[in-house]
Coordinates of C-alpha atoms and ligand atoms in Angstrom, one line a residue:
M1 CA -38.9 55.4 59.7
P2 CA -37.2 53.5 62.5
R3 CA -33.6 52.7 61.8
E4 CA -32.9 49.2 60.3
L5 CA -31.2 47.0 62.9
L6 CA -28.6 44.4 62.4
K7 CA -29.8 40.8 62.3
L8 CA -28.4 37.9 64.4
G9 CA -28.5 34.2 63.9
A10 CA -27.1 31.5 66.2
V11 CA -25.5 28.5 64.6
L12 CA -26.1 25.6 67.0
I13 CA -23.5 23.0 66.3
G14 CA -23.7 20.5 69.2
I15 CA -20.2 19.8 70.6
G16 CA -19.1 23.2 69.7
D17 CA -16.8 22.9 66.7
A18 CA -17.9 23.0 63.1
S19 CA -14.4 22.5 61.7
G20 CA -13.3 19.7 63.9
K21 CA -10.5 21.3 66.0
G22 CA -9.9 20.2 69.6
L23 CA -12.7 22.3 71.3
W24 CA -14.8 19.2 72.1
R25 CA -12.2 18.1 74.6
D26 CA -12.8 21.2 76.7
P27 CA -14.6 20.1 79.9
A28 CA -17.1 23.0 79.5
V29 CA -18.5 21.4 76.3
P30 CA -21.0 18.6 76.9
L31 CA -19.9 15.5 74.9
D32 CA -23.4 14.4 73.9
A33 CA -24.6 17.9 72.9
S34 CA -25.1 17.0 69.2
V35 CA -27.8 14.4 70.0
D36 CA -29.2 16.0 73.2
I37 CA -32.4 17.9 72.5
D38 CA -32.3 19.5 75.9
W39 CA -29.0 21.2 74.9
Y40 CA -30.5 22.5 71.7
V41 CA -33.6 23.8 73.5
K42 CA -31.5 25.5 76.2
Q43 CA -29.4 27.3 73.5
A44 CA -32.5 28.3 71.5
R45 CA -34.2 29.7 74.6
E46 CA -31.1 31.6 75.5
A47 CA -30.9 33.0 71.9
E48 CA -34.6 33.9 72.1
E49 CA -34.1 35.7 75.5
A50 CA -31.3 37.7 73.8
K51 CA -33.8 38.4 70.9
F52 CA -31.7 36.7 68.2
D53 CA -33.6 36.5 64.9
F54 CA -33.0 32.8 64.4
V55 CA -31.2 29.7 65.2
F56 CA -29.7 27.8 62.3
I57 CA -28.9 24.1 61.9
V58 CA -26.3 23.0 59.3
D59 CA -26.4 19.5 57.9
S60 CA -25.0 16.9 55.6
Q61 CA -25.8 13.2 54.8
Y62 CA -22.5 11.6 54.4
I63 CA -19.6 10.9 56.8
T64 CA -16.3 9.0 57.1
P65 CA -14.8 8.4 60.6
D66 CA -12.4 11.3 59.9
F67 CA -15.2 13.9 59.7
P68 CA -15.6 16.5 62.5
N69 CA -17.0 14.9 65.6
H70 CA -20.3 16.8 65.5
H71 CA -20.9 15.3 62.0
L72 CA -20.5 11.7 63.2
N73 CA -23.5 11.7 65.5
R74 CA -26.1 14.5 65.2
L75 CA -29.9 15.1 65.0
E76 CA -31.7 15.6 61.7
P77 CA -32.6 19.4 61.4
L78 CA -36.3 19.3 60.8
T79 CA -36.9 16.8 63.6
L80 CA -34.7 18.8 65.9
L81 CA -36.3 22.1 65.1
S82 CA -39.8 20.7 65.5
A83 CA -39.0 20.0 69.1
V84 CA -37.3 23.4 69.5
A85 CA -40.4 25.0 68.0
A86 CA -42.6 23.6 70.7
A87 CA -40.3 24.9 73.4
T88 CA -39.9 28.5 72.1
S89 CA -42.3 31.1 70.9
R90 CA -40.5 33.9 69.0
I91 CA -37.2 32.8 67.6
G92 CA -36.8 31.8 63.9
L93 CA -35.8 28.2 63.0
V94 CA -33.7 27.8 59.9
A95 CA -33.1 24.2 58.7
T96 CA -30.7 23.0 56.1
I97 CA -32.2 20.8 53.4
S98 CA -30.3 19.6 50.3
T99 CA -32.0 19.9 46.9
T100 CA -29.6 17.3 45.5
Y101 CA -30.9 14.6 47.8
S102 CA -34.5 15.5 48.5
E103 CA -37.7 15.7 46.4
P104 CA -39.3 19.1 46.3
F105 CA -42.7 17.8 47.4
D106 CA -41.1 16.5 50.6
I107 CA -39.2 19.8 51.2
A108 CA -42.3 21.9 50.7
R109 CA -44.4 19.7 53.0
R110 CA -41.8 19.5 55.8
L111 CA -41.1 23.2 55.8
A112 CA -44.8 24.1 55.7
S113 CA -45.3 21.8 58.6
L114 CA -42.4 23.4 60.6
D115 CA -43.9 26.8 59.7
L116 CA -47.3 25.8 61.1
I117 CA -45.8 24.0 64.2
S118 CA -43.8 27.2 65.0
R119 CA -46.5 29.6 64.0
G120 CA -44.5 31.3 61.3
R121 CA -40.9 30.9 62.3
A122 CA -39.4 28.4 59.7
G123 CA -36.6 29.2 57.3
W124 CA -34.8 27.0 54.6
N125 CA -31.0 27.0 54.0
I126 CA -30.9 25.7 50.4
V127 CA -27.8 23.6 49.8
T128 CA -26.7 21.3 46.9
S129 CA -24.4 19.2 49.2
Q130 CA -20.6 19.4 49.1
D131 CA -19.7 15.8 49.6
P132 CA -19.8 13.6 46.5
G133 CA -19.9 10.5 48.7
T134 CA -23.5 11.5 49.6
A135 CA -24.6 9.9 46.4
G136 CA -23.7 6.5 47.8
N137 CA -26.5 6.9 50.4
F138 CA -29.2 7.6 47.9
S139 CA -29.8 4.6 45.8
G140 CA -28.2 5.2 42.5
S141 CA -28.2 8.9 42.7
R142 CA -25.3 10.8 41.0
H143 CA -23.8 13.7 42.8
G144 CA -23.5 15.8 39.6
D145 CA -21.2 18.6 38.8
Y146 CA -21.8 22.2 40.0
E147 CA -23.9 23.1 36.9
T148 CA -26.2 20.1 37.3
R149 CA -26.6 20.5 41.1
Y150 CA -27.4 24.2 40.9
R151 CA -29.8 23.6 37.9
R152 CA -31.6 21.0 40.0
A153 CA -31.6 23.4 43.0
T154 CA -33.1 26.1 40.9
E155 CA -35.9 23.9 39.6
S156 CA -36.4 22.4 43.1
V157 CA -36.9 25.9 44.6
E158 CA -39.4 26.8 41.9
V159 CA -41.4 23.6 42.5
V160 CA -41.3 24.2 46.3
Q161 CA -42.5 27.7 45.9
G162 CA -45.2 26.6 43.4
L163 CA -46.5 24.0 45.9
W164 CA -46.6 26.6 48.7
H165 CA -49.3 28.3 46.5
S166 CA -51.5 25.2 46.4
Y167 CA -54.1 26.6 48.8
E168 CA -55.3 30.1 48.9
E169 CA -55.5 31.7 52.3
D170 CA -59.2 31.1 52.8
A171 CA -59.5 27.8 51.0
F172 CA -60.7 25.9 54.1
T173 CA -64.2 27.1 54.8
R174 CA -64.7 24.5 57.5
D175 CA -68.4 25.1 57.6
R176 CA -70.2 22.4 59.5
T177 CA -73.7 23.8 58.7
A178 CA -73.1 23.9 55.0
A179 CA -71.2 20.6 55.2
R180 CA -68.4 22.3 53.3
F181 CA -64.8 21.8 54.5
L182 CA -63.0 23.2 51.5
D183 CA -63.7 25.5 48.6
P184 CA -62.2 23.4 45.8
A185 CA -61.9 26.5 43.6
K186 CA -59.2 27.7 46.0
L187 CA -57.1 24.6 45.6
H188 CA -54.6 24.7 42.8
R189 CA -52.6 21.9 41.2
L190 CA -49.1 22.6 40.0
D191 CA -48.7 20.3 37.1
H192 CA -44.9 20.9 36.9
R193 CA -42.9 19.0 34.2
G194 CA -39.2 19.9 34.2
E195 CA -35.7 18.6 33.6
F196 CA -35.5 16.9 37.0
F197 CA -38.9 16.8 38.5
S198 CA -42.5 15.9 37.6
V199 CA -44.8 17.1 40.3
T200 CA -48.6 17.2 39.9
G201 CA -49.5 18.7 43.3
P202 CA -51.3 20.1 45.1
L203 CA -49.6 20.1 48.5
N204 CA -51.5 18.3 51.2
I205 CA -51.1 21.1 53.8
Q206 CA -52.6 24.5 54.0
R207 CA -50.8 27.7 53.3
S208 CA -48.5 28.2 56.3
P209 CA -48.3 31.4 58.3
Q210 CA -45.4 32.9 56.4
G211 CA -46.7 31.7 53.0
Q212 CA -43.1 31.3 52.1
P213 CA -40.5 30.7 54.9
P214 CA -37.4 32.8 54.2
L215 CA -35.0 31.2 51.8
V216 CA -31.3 31.2 52.5
Q217 CA -28.5 30.4 50.1
A218 CA -24.8 30.2 51.0
G219 CA -22.9 29.2 47.9
T220 CA -20.6 31.8 46.4
S221 CA -19.7 30.3 43.1
P222 CA -21.3 32.0 40.1
Q223 CA -24.0 29.4 40.1
G224 CA -24.6 29.9 43.9
R225 CA -24.7 33.7 43.5
E226 CA -27.3 33.4 40.7
L227 CA -29.5 31.2 42.8
S228 CA -29.3 33.8 45.6
A229 CA -30.0 36.6 43.2
R230 CA -33.2 34.9 41.9
Y231 CA -34.7 33.4 45.0
A232 CA -32.9 34.0 48.3
D233 CA -34.1 36.3 51.0
I234 CA -30.8 35.9 52.9
A235 CA -27.3 35.2 51.6
F236 CA -25.0 33.5 54.1
S237 CA -21.3 33.6 53.5
F238 CA -17.9 32.9 55.0
A239 CA -16.5 36.4 54.1
R240 CA -13.4 37.2 56.0
T241 CA -13.1 40.9 55.4
P242 CA -15.7 43.7 55.0
Q243 CA -14.4 44.2 51.4
E244 CA -14.9 40.6 50.5
S245 CA -18.4 40.7 51.9
L246 CA -19.2 44.0 50.2
D247 CA -18.0 42.6 46.8
L248 CA -20.2 39.5 47.2
A249 CA -23.2 41.6 48.2
N250 CA -22.7 44.1 45.3
D251 CA -22.3 41.2 42.8
I252 CA -25.5 39.4 44.0
R253 CA -27.5 42.6 44.2
A254 CA -26.5 43.4 40.6
R255 CA -27.6 39.9 39.5
A256 CA -30.9 40.4 41.5
E257 CA -31.6 43.7 39.7
A258 CA -30.8 42.0 36.4
V259 CA -33.7 39.5 37.0
G260 CA -36.1 42.2 38.1
R261 CA -35.8 41.9 41.8
D262 CA -35.5 44.8 44.3
P263 CA -31.9 44.2 45.5
A264 CA -32.7 45.9 48.8
E265 CA -34.8 42.9 49.7
L266 CA -31.7 40.7 50.1
L267 CA -30.0 40.4 53.4
F268 CA -26.2 39.5 53.6
I269 CA -25.3 37.7 56.8
P270 CA -21.7 36.4 57.1
A271 CA -20.5 33.8 59.6
L272 CA -18.9 34.9 62.8
S273 CA -16.9 33.3 65.6
V274 CA -15.9 35.1 68.8
T275 CA -13.4 34.5 71.6
I276 CA -14.2 37.0 74.4
A277 CA -12.2 38.0 77.5
D278 CA -11.8 41.2 79.6
T279 CA -8.9 42.4 77.4
D280 CA -7.9 41.8 73.8
E281 CA -4.6 40.2 74.9
E282 CA -6.3 37.7 77.1
A283 CA -8.8 36.8 74.4
R284 CA -6.0 36.4 71.8
A285 CA -4.1 34.1 74.3
I286 CA -7.2 31.9 74.7
E287 CA -7.7 31.8 71.0
R288 CA -4.0 30.8 70.4
A289 CA -4.3 28.0 73.0
R290 CA -7.5 26.6 71.5
T291 CA -6.1 26.7 67.9
S292 CA -2.9 24.9 68.9
D293 CA -5.1 22.2 70.4
G294 CA -6.2 21.2 67.0
D295 CA -4.1 18.4 65.7
I296 CA -2.6 18.0 62.3
R297 CA -4.5 14.8 61.6
T298 CA -7.8 16.6 62.0
A299 CA -6.6 19.4 59.7
L300 CA -5.6 16.8 57.1
A301 CA -9.0 15.1 57.4
N302 CA -10.7 18.5 56.8
L303 CA -8.6 19.0 53.7
S304 CA -9.4 15.5 52.6
R305 CA -13.1 16.3 52.8
Q306 CA -12.7 19.2 50.4
F307 CA -10.8 16.8 48.0
A308 CA -13.7 14.2 48.0
G309 CA -11.7 11.9 50.3
H310 CA -8.2 12.1 48.9
D311 CA -5.7 10.8 51.6
F312 CA -3.1 13.5 52.5
N313 CA -1.4 11.6 55.3
A314 CA 1.5 10.3 53.2
Y315 CA 2.6 13.7 51.9
D316 CA 5.6 15.7 53.3
L317 CA 4.0 18.6 55.2
D318 CA 6.8 21.0 54.2
A319 CA 7.1 20.1 50.5
P320 CA 5.2 22.2 48.0
F321 CA 1.4 21.4 47.9
P322 CA 1.0 18.1 46.0
D323 CA 0.0 18.4 42.4
I324 CA -3.3 16.6 42.6
V325 CA -6.5 17.6 40.7
L326 CA -9.5 18.8 42.7
P327 CA -12.6 17.0 41.7
E328 CA -14.8 19.5 39.9
A329 CA -18.0 18.4 41.6
A330 CA -16.7 18.6 45.2
G331 CA -16.1 21.3 47.8
I332 CA -16.5 25.0 48.0
S333 CA -15.6 27.2 45.0
R334 CA -13.6 29.7 47.1
F335 CA -11.5 26.8 48.4
H336 CA -10.7 25.7 44.8
E337 CA -9.5 29.2 44.1
E338 CA -7.3 29.2 47.2
I339 CA -5.7 25.9 46.3
D340 CA -4.9 27.2 42.8
H341 CA -3.4 30.3 44.4
A342 CA -1.3 28.3 46.9
K343 CA 0.0 26.1 44.1
R344 CA 1.0 29.1 42.0
E345 CA 2.8 30.6 45.0
G346 CA 4.6 27.3 45.8
A347 CA 3.0 27.1 49.3
S348 CA 3.6 23.9 51.3
L349 CA 0.9 21.6 52.5
R350 CA 1.5 22.9 56.1
Q351 CA 1.0 26.5 54.9
V352 CA -2.3 25.6 53.2
L353 CA -3.5 23.9 56.4
E354 CA -2.7 27.1 58.4
T355 CA -4.6 29.3 56.0
Q356 CA -7.6 27.0 56.4
V357 CA -8.0 28.1 60.1
A358 CA -9.1 31.6 59.1
T359 CA -12.0 30.5 57.0
W360 CA -14.5 33.2 58.2
L361 CA -14.7 36.2 60.4
R362 CA -13.2 35.3 63.8
I363 CA -12.7 38.0 66.4
A364 CA -10.8 37.5 69.6
G365 CA -11.1 40.5 71.9
S366 CA -12.9 42.3 74.7
P367 CA -16.7 42.9 74.4
G368 CA -16.0 46.5 73.3
T369 CA -13.6 45.3 70.5
I370 CA -16.2 42.7 69.3
A371 CA -18.9 45.4 69.3
D372 CA -16.7 47.8 67.4
T373 CA -15.8 45.3 64.7
L374 CA -19.5 44.3 64.2
E375 CA -20.5 48.0 64.1
H376 CA -17.8 48.7 61.5
W377 CA -18.9 45.8 59.2
Y378 CA -22.5 46.9 59.6
E379 CA -22.1 50.6 59.1
S380 CA -19.8 50.1 56.1
G381 CA -22.7 48.1 54.4
A382 CA -20.6 44.9 54.3
A383 CA -23.2 43.0 56.4
D384 CA -26.8 43.2 57.4
G385 CA -26.1 41.0 60.4
F386 CA -24.1 38.0 61.6
N387 CA -24.5 34.3 61.9
L388 CA -22.7 33.5 65.2
F389 CA -21.3 30.0 65.5
V390 CA -22.1 28.9 69.1
Q391 CA -18.8 27.3 70.0
H392 CA -17.3 27.6 73.5
P393 CA -20.1 28.1 76.1
A394 CA -18.2 30.9 77.8
D395 CA -18.1 32.9 74.6
W396 CA -21.8 32.3 74.0
D397 CA -22.6 33.5 77.5
R398 CA -20.4 36.6 77.3
F399 CA -21.6 37.5 73.8
R400 CA -25.2 37.7 75.2
A401 CA -24.3 39.3 78.5
D402 CA -21.6 41.7 77.5
V403 CA -21.6 42.4 73.7
L404 CA -25.3 42.6 73.0
P405 CA -26.0 45.3 75.6
I406 CA -23.3 47.5 73.9
L407 CA -25.0 47.0 70.5
V408 CA -28.4 47.7 72.0
G409 CA -27.0 50.8 73.7
R410 CA -25.6 52.1 70.4
G411 CA -29.0 51.6 68.7
L412 CA -27.7 48.8 66.5
Y413 CA -29.7 45.9 68.0
R414 CA -33.2 45.7 69.4
D415 CA -34.2 44.7 72.9
E416 CA -37.6 43.3 71.9
Y417 CA -39.1 41.3 68.9
T418 CA -41.0 43.5 66.6
A419 CA -43.1 40.9 64.7
E420 CA -44.7 37.5 65.2
T421 CA -43.0 35.7 62.2
L422 CA -39.3 35.3 61.2
R423 CA -40.1 37.1 57.9
G424 CA -41.6 40.0 59.9
N425 CA -38.7 40.2 62.4
L426 CA -36.2 40.2 59.5
G427 CA -38.1 43.0 57.8
L428 CA -38.8 40.9 54.7
P429 CA -41.9 41.7 52.6
P430 CA -44.8 39.2 52.8
V431 CA -45.2 36.8 49.8
A432 CA -48.6 37.1 48.2
N433 CA -50.5 34.0 47.1
Q434 CA -50.2 34.0 43.4
H435 CA -53.8 32.8 42.9
M436 CA -55.4 35.6 45.0
R437 CA -56.5 39.0 43.9
D438 CA -54.5 41.8 45.4
D439 CA -57.2 43.0 47.7
R440 CA -57.8 39.7 49.3
T441 CA -54.0 39.1 49.7
A442 CA -53.6 42.5 51.4
A443 CA -56.5 41.7 53.7
A444 CA -54.9 38.3 54.6
F445 CA -51.7 40.1 55.6
A446 CA -53.3 43.0 57.4
Ligands
LIG1 C1 -22.8 29.8 56.9 C2 -22.8 28.6 55.9 C3 -23.5 27.4 56.2 C4 -23.5 26.4 55.3 N1 -24.2 25.2 55.7 C5 -24.1 24.2 54.9 C6 -24.8 23.0 55.2 O1 -25.4 22.9 56.3 N2 -24.7 21.9 54.4 C7 -24.1 22.0 53.2 O2 -24.0 21.0 52.5 N3 -23.4 23.1 52.8 C8 -23.4 24.2 53.6 N4 -22.8 25.3 53.3 C9 -22.1 25.3 52.0 C10 -22.8 26.0 50.9 O3 -24.2 25.8 50.8 C11 -22.2 25.6 49.5 O4 -22.5 24.3 49.2 C12 -20.8 25.8 49.5 O5 -20.4 27.1 49.8 C13 -20.2 25.4 48.1 O6 -20.9 26.1 47.1 P1 -20.1 27.3 46.4 O7 -18.9 26.7 45.7 O8 -21.1 27.8 45.4 O9 -19.7 28.3 47.4 C14 -22.8 26.4 54.1 C15 -22.1 27.6 53.8 C16 -22.1 28.7 54.7 C17 -21.4 30.0 54.3

């Protein structure tokens, strides 16, 4: 058996900064990158040349003027990735779609379309949306608390999966002589009636190359973990230490086993940021300069987003963290826990803002130091791979030019794609059509 290799995703976030610090003011960062398809195509081609498994597009559907600059003006993921699909041939294309603000029929159709357009390279990051304000953009929708949003997500995934089984592999006979385009016996209606959705089906697009594009889930609340355990192929996370990542993986794997899944089928891919220089000291100096560039107003705006828009500007930065109640429906569960902890410890607002800088694995160092850290996480079982946020162009270039060759040299990363589809490259098992007998399914995947 060839050794399993680590997986790599590239998170393409336009003007370079997911958390809204000052990076966009760096002259090396193109100011219109978030709406420039040429920029995305260039980055995706570079990722493909470096044999990344996938590029990944994050998304949301609500802003205020204080949101990070990339959020204010960005392309919609499926539209963007359709264009990228036509300009690339091997790299996976993972799109974020919210189950809270989409109908499952649309989700199933759009992802099947992307999977056909890309010839088997689509993936879906399932999110329930963090921002309660999103409801205001969707005609009378209610954001819903965690329980409701994740229940809806669960039903949505089941409906989407069901719709992807509408057509058997060989349903389209396309036989001119016999004047028979379709074998209707191989077309299956869903007839779903549930708590949130009524969907008759079938889907109006054939079974796509992957049958089921890989499903990704990033929530780490108990509800998010359960959703991953039941349905996800990949769990993304913002784990900061190998132990945190391992604990998450062990918990989700145990939940997966409890619902009868093989836990080895799940991949754990934490987020990663890098600052790369010839020496560790130089890299740390660059990192320090960039971090201090972020202004306090931006940090307060990010905090405000987690508190569903609460205005923090009037508070004394050095007084204990204000005693305000976090809206239950908003934000990220880990953040709720951190705020509770900060309040118990009597931390100031400024101290809380400082801890928010280290929200995921960030490594500043030489190429060797970065490779060593990734190898340590991988070999200790804490991660099956990494989701690299593409931030400063210089770090992106050096990661590909200087870090990847070290990983390839150590036998940790491949220098060629091994399969045609994203599912294949990730080493995920094929998903059989539920209406086909085993022998025909096996033949279709041969
Ligand atoms: C790498 C990564 C990417 C994410 N991308 C998105 C996104 O694009 N849109 C979104 O609404 N939430 C995104 N999230 C947030 C999660 O999907 C989830 O909503 C959040 O973690 C809150 O859920 P939780 O409390 O269960 O963790 C992302 C999380 C991670 C770790």
